[in-house]
Every structure is written in structure tokens, then in C-alpha cells.
CSV table of C-alpha atoms in Angstrom, one decimal:
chain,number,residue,atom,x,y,z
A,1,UNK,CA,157.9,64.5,65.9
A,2,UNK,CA,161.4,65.6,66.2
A,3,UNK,CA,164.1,63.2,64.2
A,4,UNK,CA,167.6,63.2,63.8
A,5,UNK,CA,170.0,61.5,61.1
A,6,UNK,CA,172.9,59.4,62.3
A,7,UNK,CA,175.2,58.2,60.1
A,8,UNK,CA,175.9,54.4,60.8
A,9,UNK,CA,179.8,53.5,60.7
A,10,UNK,CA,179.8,51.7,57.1
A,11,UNK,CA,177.3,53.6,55.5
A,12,UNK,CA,177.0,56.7,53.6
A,13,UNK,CA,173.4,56.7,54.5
A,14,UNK,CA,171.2,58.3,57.0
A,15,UNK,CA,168.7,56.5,58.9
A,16,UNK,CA,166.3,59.1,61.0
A,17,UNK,CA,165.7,58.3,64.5
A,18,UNK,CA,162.6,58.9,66.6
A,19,UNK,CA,163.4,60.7,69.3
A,20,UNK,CA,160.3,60.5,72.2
A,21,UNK,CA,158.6,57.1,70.5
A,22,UNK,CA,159.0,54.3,73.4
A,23,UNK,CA,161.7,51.7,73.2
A,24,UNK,CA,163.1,51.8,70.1
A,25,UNK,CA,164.8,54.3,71.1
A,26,UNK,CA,168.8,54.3,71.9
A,27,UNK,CA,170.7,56.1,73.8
A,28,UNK,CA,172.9,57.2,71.5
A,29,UNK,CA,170.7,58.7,69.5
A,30,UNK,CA,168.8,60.4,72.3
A,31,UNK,CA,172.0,61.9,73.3
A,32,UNK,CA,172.8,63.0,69.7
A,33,UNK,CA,169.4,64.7,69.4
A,34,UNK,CA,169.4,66.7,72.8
A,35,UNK,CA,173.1,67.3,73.4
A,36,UNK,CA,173.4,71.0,72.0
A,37,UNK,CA,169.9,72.3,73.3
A,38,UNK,CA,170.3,71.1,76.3
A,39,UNK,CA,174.1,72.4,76.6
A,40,UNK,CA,173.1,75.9,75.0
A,41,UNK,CA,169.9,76.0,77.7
A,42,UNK,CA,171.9,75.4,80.6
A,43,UNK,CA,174.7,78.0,79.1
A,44,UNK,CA,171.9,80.5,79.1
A,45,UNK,CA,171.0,79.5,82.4
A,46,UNK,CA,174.2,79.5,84.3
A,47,UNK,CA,176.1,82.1,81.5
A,48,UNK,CA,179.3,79.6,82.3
A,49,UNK,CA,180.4,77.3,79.6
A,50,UNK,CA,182.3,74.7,81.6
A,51,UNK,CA,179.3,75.1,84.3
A,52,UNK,CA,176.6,74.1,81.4
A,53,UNK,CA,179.0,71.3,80.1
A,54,UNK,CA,179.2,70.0,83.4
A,55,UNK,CA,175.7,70.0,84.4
A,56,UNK,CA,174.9,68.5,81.4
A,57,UNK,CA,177.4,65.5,81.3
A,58,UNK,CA,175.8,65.2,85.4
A,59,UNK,CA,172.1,64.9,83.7
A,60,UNK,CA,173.1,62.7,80.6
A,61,UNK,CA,175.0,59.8,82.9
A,62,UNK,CA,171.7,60.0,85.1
A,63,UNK,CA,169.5,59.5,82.1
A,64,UNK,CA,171.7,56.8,80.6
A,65,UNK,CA,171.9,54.8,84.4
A,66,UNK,CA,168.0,54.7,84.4
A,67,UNK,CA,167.8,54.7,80.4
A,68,UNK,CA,165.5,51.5,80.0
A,69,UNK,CA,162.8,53.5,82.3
A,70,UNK,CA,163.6,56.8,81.2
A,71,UNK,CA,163.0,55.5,77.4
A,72,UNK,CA,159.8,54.4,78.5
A,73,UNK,CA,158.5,57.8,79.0
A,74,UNK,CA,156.6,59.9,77.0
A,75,UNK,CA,158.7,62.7,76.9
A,76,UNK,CA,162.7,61.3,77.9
A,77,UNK,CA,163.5,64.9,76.8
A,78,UNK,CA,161.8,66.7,79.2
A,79,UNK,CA,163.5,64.2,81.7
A,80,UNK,CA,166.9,65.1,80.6
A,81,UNK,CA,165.9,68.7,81.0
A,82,UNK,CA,164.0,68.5,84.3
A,83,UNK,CA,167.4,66.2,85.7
A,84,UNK,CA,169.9,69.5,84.9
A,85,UNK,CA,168.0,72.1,85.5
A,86,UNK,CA,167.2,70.7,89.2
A,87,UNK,CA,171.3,69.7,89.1
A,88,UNK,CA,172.0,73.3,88.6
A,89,UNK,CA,169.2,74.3,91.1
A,90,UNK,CA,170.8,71.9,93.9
A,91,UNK,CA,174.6,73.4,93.0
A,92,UNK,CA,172.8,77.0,93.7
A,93,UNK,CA,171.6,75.9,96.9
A,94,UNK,CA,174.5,74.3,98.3
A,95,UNK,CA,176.9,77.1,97.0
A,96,UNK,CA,174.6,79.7,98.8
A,97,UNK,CA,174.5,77.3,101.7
A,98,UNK,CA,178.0,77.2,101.7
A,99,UNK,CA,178.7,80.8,101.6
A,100,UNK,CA,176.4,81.9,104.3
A,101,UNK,CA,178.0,79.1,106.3
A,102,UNK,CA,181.6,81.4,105.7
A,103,UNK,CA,180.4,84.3,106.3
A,104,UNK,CA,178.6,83.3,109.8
A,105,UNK,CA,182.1,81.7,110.7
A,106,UNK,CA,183.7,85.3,109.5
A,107,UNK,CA,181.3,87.0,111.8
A,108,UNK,CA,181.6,85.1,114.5
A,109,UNK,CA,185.1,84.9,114.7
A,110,UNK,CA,185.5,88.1,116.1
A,111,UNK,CA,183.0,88.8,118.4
A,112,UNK,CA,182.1,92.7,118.7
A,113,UNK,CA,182.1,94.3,121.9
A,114,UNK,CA,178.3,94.4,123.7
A,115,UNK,CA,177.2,97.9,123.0
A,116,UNK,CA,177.7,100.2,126.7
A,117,UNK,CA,174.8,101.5,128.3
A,118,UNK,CA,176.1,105.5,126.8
A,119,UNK,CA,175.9,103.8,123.7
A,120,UNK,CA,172.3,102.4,124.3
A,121,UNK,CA,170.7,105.2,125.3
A,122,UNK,CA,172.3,107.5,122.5
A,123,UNK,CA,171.1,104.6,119.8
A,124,UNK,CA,166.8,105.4,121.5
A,125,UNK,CA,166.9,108.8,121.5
A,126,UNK,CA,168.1,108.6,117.8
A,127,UNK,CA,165.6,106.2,117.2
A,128,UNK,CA,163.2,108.4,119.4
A,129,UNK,CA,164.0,111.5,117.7
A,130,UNK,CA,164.0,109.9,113.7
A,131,UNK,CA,160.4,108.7,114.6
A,132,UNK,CA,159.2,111.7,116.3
A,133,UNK,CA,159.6,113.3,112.6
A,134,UNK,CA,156.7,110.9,111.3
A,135,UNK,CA,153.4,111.6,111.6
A,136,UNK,CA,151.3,109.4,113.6
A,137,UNK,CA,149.9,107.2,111.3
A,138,UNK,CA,153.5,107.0,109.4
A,139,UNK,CA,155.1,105.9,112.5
A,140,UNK,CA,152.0,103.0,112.6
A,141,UNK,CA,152.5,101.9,109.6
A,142,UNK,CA,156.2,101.8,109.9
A,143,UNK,CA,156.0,100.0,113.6
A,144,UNK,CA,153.7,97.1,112.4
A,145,UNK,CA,155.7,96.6,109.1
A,146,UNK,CA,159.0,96.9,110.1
A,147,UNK,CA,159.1,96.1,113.8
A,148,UNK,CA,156.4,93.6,114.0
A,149,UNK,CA,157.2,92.6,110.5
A,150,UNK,CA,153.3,92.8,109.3
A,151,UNK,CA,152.2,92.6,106.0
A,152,UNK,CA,150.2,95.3,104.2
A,153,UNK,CA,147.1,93.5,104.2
A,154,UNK,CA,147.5,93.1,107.7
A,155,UNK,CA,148.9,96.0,109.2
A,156,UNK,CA,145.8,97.6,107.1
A,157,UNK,CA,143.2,95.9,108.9
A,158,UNK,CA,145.2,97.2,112.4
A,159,UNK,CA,145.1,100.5,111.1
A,160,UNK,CA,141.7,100.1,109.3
A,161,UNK,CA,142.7,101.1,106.1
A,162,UNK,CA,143.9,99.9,102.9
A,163,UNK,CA,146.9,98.2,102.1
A,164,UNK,CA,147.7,100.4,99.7
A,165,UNK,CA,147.5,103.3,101.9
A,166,UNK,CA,149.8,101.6,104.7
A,167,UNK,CA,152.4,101.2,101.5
A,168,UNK,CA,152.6,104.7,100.8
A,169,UNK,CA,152.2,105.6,104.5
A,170,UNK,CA,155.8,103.4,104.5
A,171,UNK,CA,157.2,104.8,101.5
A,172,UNK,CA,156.9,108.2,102.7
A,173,UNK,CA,158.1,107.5,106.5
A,174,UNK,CA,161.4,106.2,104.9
A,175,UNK,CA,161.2,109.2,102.8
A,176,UNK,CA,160.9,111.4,105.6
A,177,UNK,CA,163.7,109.0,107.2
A,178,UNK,CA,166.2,109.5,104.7
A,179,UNK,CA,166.8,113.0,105.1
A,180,UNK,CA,169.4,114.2,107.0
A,181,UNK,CA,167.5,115.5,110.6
A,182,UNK,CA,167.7,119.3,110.9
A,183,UNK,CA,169.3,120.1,114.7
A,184,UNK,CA,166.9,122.6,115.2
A,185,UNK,CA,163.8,120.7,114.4
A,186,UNK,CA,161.2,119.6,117.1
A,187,UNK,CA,159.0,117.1,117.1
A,188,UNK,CA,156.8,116.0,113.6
A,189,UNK,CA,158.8,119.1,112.0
């Protein structure tokens, strides 16, 4: 049982409140009891002070407009808790929302030229060439994960084999890929 002393206004004495035991319950001391944990959880969770004070002032006036059910509950705290964290959770959405929704109008402002047919054809035989340095099975592996955007487990059953071995059959393709091409090499050189 958690309890918390509040000093009434003409008295020197402190009464202890239950905090999570039904209606007799107030507000005020709810809000005394739960203030600084749930500000220093939410500063830990957003690493912003005036972000963590915000959210939490957001959760407490939702709390106090549905106080005489949220009192009711067995656990009011958790309430509070559950109410800024999915504040803070929404604010991360919309702000994520709101930046991908820049960046596509940044993108799109300037449209980039259609690539020419030169530039086509020298984009496949790089493509051609890069993959011709994988082995068979690497360049399987890397066609149904990447290009056909398989999973392991599935590109494994394709390939009959494990996903495990389709993992490292990627990780060394991209290996392979990430060196700089010799001019003089041929084919799976």
C-alpha cells in the first residue's frame, strides 16, 4: 500500500492518504502522490524536461476530467501512466508523420530527370557485372531476399536449405558486393 502525507491548511499534522483504495480517494492527493514519478518516467522517456512536464500536465487533466471513474479503478496509477505514455506515443507518431509528410513534399518538388536509355543500360550491366561476382547460390539468396523481398525462412525452403545458411549466403554476397570490382576480373572472380 503506497501512502502519502499531506498537510491540511490549519494543521501541523499529517494525515496519510491511500493512494489505489476506491473512492475515498481525492484528486489532490492522487496528484500529490504520482506527480514526480510520473514526471521523472516520462523525462527518462522523452530525455526532455519541458516534453515530460507537458505530457504529464496532458495525462493528469485527462485523469482529473474522468476522475470519479478513474478513482474507481483498481489501479488509477497505472491509468495515469498508461494515459502519458500513449500521449507521448501519439506525439511520436504524428511528429514522424509529419516529417515524412516534408520530406515527400521536399522530394517531390523538384522532380529528377527520367533516367536516358545510356543511362539505363550502363545502370544493368553494373548490376549484371556486380552479380556475376556472386556465386550461384549467393546471387539466389540475394534475388529472393532483396529483390523479391523473401524472408529467410522462406527463401530457405526455395532454395532447400536453412535459413541460417540463406543468412550467411547474404552476408557474404554483400561482402563480396562491397568491394570495389577489379577491371580485370571476369565472371565469379
Amino acid at each position: 500500500m503506497l501512502a502519502v502525507s499531506v498537510a491540511p491548511e490549519r494543521s501541523t499534522h499529517t494525515a496519510p492518504i491511500s493512494v489505489g483504495v476506491g473512492t475515498a480517494l481525492s484528486f489532490e492527493g492522487f496528484y500529490m502522490a504520482n506527480e514526480r514519478r510520473l514526471y521523472r518516467a516520462l523525462y527518462v522517456l522523452t530525455g526532455s524536461r519541458d516534453e515530460a512536464e507537458d505530457l504529464a500536465q496532458h495525462a493528469f487533466c485527462r485523469v482529473w476530467e474522468r476522475w470519479d471513474r478513474v478513482a474507481a479503478l483498481d489501479d488509477p496509477a497505472g491509468y495515469l501512466f498508461r494515459t502519458a505514455f500513449n500521449a507521448h506515443h501519439s506525439a511520436t507518431r504524428r511528429a514522424v508523420r509529419a516529417a515524412r509528410r516534408v520530406v515527400d513534399v521536399v522530394a517531390h518538388s523538384a522532380p529528377t530527370p527520367a533516367p536516358g536509355p545510356a543511362d539505363l543500360a550502363a545502370d544493368r550491366d553494373h548490376v549484371t557485372r556486380s552479380l556475376a561476382r556472386l556465386s550461384p547460390r549467393q546471387r539466389e539468396a540475394v534475388v529472393l531476399t532483396q529483390l523479391l523481398d523473401c524472408d529467410a525462412s522462406h527463401a530457405a525452403r526455395i532454395m532447400r536449405i536453412r535459413p541460417a545458411t540463406v543468412r550467411v549466403l547474404v552476408s557474404q554476397a554483400r561482402a563480396v558486393l562491397a568491394r570495389p570490382a577489379r577491371p580485370d576480373a571476369g565472371p565469379g572472380a
